[in-house]
mmCIF file of C-alpha atoms in Angstrom:
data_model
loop_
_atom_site.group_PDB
_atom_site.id
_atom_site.type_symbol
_atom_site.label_atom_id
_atom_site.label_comp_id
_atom_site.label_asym_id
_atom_site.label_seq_id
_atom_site.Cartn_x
_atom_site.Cartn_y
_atom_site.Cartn_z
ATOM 1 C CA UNK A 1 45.920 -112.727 86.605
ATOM 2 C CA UNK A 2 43.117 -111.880 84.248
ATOM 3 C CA UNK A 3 40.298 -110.091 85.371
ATOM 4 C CA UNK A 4 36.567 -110.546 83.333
ATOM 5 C CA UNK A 5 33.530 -109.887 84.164
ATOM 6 C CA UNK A 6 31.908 -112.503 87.129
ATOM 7 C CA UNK A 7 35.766 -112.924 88.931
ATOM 8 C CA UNK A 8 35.170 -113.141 92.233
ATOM 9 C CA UNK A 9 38.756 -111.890 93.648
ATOM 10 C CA UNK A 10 40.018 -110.780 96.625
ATOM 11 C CA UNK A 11 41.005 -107.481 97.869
ATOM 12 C CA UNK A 12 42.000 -104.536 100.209
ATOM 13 C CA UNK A 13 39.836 -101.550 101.000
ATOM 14 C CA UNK A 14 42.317 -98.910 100.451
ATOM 15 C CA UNK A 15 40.459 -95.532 100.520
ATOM 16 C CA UNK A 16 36.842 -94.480 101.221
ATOM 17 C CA UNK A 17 34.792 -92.061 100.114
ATOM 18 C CA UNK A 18 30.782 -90.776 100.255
ATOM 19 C CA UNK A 19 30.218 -92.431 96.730
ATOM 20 C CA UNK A 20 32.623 -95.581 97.775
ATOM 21 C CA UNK A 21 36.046 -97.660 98.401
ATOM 22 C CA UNK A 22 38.583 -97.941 96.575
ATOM 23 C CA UNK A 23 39.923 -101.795 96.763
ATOM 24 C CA UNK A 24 43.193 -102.878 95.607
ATOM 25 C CA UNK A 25 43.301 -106.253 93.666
ATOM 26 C CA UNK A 26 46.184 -108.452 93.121
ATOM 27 C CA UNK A 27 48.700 -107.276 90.083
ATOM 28 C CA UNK A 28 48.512 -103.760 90.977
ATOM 29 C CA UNK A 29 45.144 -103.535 89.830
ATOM 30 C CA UNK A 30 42.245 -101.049 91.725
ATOM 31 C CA UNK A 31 39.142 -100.810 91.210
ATOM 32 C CA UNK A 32 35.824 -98.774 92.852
ATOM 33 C CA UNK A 33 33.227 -100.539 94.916
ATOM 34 C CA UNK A 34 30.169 -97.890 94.676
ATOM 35 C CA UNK A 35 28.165 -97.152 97.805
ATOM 36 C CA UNK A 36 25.312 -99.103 96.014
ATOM 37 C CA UNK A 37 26.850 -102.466 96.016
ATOM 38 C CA UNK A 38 28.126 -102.312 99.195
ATOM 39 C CA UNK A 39 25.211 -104.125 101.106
ATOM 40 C CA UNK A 40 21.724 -105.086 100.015
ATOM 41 C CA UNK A 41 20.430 -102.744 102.952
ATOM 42 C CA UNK A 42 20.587 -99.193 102.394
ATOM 43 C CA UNK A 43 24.166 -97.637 103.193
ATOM 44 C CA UNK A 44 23.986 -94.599 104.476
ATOM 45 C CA UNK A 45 27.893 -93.937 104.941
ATOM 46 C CA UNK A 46 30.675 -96.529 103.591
ATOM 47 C CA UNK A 47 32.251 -95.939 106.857
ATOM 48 C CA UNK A 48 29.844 -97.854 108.749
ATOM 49 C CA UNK A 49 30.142 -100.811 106.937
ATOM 50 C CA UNK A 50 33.793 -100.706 106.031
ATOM 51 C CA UNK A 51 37.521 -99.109 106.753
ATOM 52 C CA UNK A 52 40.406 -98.983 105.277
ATOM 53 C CA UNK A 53 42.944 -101.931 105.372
ATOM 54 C CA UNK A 54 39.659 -104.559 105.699
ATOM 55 C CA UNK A 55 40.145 -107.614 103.818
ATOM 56 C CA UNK A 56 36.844 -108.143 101.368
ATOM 57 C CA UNK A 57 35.973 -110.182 98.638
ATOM 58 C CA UNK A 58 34.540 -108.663 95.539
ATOM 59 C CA UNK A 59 32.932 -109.875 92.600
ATOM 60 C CA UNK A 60 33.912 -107.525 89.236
ATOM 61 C CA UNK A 61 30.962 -106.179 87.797
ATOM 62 C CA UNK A 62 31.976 -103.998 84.987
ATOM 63 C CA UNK A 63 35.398 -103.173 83.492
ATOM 64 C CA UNK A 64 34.606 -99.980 81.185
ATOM 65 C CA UNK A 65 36.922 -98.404 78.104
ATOM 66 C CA UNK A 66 39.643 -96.583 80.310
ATOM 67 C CA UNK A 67 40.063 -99.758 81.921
ATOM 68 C CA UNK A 68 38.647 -98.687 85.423
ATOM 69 C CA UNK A 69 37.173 -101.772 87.379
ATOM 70 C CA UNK A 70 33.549 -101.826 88.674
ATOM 71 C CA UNK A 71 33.144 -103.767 91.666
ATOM 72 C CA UNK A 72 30.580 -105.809 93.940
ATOM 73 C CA UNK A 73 30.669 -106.524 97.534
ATOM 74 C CA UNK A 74 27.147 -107.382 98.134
ATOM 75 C CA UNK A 75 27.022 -109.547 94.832
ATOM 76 C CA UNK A 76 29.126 -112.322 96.230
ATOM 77 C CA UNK A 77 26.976 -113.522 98.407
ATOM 78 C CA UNK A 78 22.972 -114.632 97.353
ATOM 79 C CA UNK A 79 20.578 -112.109 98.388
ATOM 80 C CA UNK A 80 18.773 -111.985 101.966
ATOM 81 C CA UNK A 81 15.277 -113.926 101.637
ATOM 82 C CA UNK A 82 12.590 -111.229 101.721
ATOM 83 C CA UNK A 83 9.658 -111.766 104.232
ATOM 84 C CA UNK A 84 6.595 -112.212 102.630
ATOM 85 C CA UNK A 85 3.908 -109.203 102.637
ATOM 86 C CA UNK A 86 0.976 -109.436 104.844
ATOM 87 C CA UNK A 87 -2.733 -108.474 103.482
ATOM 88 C CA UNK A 88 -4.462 -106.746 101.201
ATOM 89 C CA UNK A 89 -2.500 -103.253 101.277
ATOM 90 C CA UNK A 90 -5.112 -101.516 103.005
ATOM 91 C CA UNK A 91 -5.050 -99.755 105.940
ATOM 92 C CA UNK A 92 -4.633 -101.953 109.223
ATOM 93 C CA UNK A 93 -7.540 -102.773 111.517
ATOM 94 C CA UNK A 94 -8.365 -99.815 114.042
ATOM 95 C CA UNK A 95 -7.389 -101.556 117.219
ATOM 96 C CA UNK A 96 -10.076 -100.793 120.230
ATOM 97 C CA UNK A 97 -9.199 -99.692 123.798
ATOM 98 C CA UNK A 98 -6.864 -96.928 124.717
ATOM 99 C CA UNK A 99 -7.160 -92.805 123.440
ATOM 100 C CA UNK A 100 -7.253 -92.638 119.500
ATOM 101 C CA UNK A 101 -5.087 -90.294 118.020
ATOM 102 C CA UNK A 102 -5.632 -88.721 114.497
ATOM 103 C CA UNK A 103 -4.461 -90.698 111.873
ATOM 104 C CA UNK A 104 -1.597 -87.662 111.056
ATOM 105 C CA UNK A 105 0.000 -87.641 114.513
ATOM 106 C CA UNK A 106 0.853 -91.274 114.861
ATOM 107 C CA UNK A 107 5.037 -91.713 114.654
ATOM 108 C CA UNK A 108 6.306 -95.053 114.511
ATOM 109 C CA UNK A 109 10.212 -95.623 114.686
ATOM 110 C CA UNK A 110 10.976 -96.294 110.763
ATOM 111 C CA UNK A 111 12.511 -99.468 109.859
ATOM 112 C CA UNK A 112 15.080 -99.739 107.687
ATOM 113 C CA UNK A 113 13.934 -99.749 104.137
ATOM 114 C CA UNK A 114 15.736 -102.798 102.269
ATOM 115 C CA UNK A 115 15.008 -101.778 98.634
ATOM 116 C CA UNK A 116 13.715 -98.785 96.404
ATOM 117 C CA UNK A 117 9.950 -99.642 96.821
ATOM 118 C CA UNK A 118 10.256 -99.888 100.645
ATOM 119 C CA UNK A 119 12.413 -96.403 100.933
ATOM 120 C CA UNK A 120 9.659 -94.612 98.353
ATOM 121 C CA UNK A 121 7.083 -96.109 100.450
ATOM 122 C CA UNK A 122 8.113 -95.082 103.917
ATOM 123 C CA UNK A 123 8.722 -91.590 102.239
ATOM 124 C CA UNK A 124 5.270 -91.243 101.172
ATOM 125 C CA UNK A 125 3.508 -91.902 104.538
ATOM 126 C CA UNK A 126 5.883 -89.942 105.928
ATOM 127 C CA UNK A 127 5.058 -87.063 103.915
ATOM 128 C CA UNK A 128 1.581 -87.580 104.106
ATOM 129 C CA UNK A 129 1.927 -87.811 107.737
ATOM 130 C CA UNK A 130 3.714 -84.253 107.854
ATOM 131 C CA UNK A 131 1.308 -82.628 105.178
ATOM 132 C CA UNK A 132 -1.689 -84.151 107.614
ATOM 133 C CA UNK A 133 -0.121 -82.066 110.518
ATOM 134 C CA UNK A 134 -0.210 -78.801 108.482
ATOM 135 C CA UNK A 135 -3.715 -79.278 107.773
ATOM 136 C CA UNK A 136 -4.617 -79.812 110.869
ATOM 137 C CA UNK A 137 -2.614 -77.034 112.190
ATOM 138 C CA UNK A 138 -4.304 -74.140 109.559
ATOM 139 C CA UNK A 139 -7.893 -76.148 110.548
ATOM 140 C CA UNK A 140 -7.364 -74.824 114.431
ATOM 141 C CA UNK A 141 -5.741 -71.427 113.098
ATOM 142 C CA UNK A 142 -2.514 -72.011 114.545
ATOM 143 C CA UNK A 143 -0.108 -69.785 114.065
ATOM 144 C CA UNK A 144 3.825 -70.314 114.823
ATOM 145 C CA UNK A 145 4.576 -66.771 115.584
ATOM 146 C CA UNK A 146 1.847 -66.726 118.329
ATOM 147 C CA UNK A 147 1.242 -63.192 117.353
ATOM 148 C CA UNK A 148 -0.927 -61.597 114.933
ATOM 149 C CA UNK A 149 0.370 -60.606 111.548
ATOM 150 C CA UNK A 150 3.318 -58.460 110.509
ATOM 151 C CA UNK A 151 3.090 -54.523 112.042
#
């Protein structure tokens, strides 16, 4: 069997690693699928989406000079349909009734970022968030050790 570029083959997950899986192909071939074209949601560990001796279709997505074999899970399939974004970008409508907490101290259980934008983004607030509690914090003149200074 010849393998180019666009085949769409299938295969064996034979190893796994924290970059990957290693999938055998038919005629003794291998190649790598990396941890990146596993799923188009972020993978966090290989091992949650696959294991070794699973059946998967690939598409090949590279073959490079020594030969090796680039591989695609997630590029078989069409993408998921993103949801279209609501409003303007700005910040949400204050919502009345019910104790207001500073803007800084509000933690929301993250969703799961499905692309680059979306993980940069949640980073962001949630470094702002953090950097908006240290503020505060040196505003009141907390201090951690609950002590004065060295002695």
């Amino acid at each position: 069997m010849e393998f180019g570029v666009g085949a769409i083959v299938d295969g064996k997950v034979t190893g796994i690693t924290k970059f990957g899986a290693f999938v055998s192909l038919p005629d003794g071939k291998s190649g790598l699928v990396h941890i990146s074209e596993i799923a188009y949601s972020y993978v966090n560990e290989v091992s949650d989406h696959l294991r070794e001796g699973q059946e998967v279709k690939v598409k090949i997505i590279g073959i490079d000079q020594a030969k090796r074999i680039n591989l695609s899970i997630k590029q078989v399939e069409p993408p998921p349909q993103r949801a279209p974004r609501q409003g303007g970008g700005g910040r949400p409508p204050r919502q009345s009734g019910g104790p207001q907490r500073p803007m800084g101290f509000v933690h929301q259980a993250p969703k799961e970022p499905t692309d680059f934008e979306d993980r940069l983004k949640q980073f962001m607030q949630s470094s702002d968030s953090k950097l908006s509690e240290l503020r505060y914090i040196e505003k009141k003149g907390g201090n951690r050790r609950g002590g004065g200074g060295r002695r």
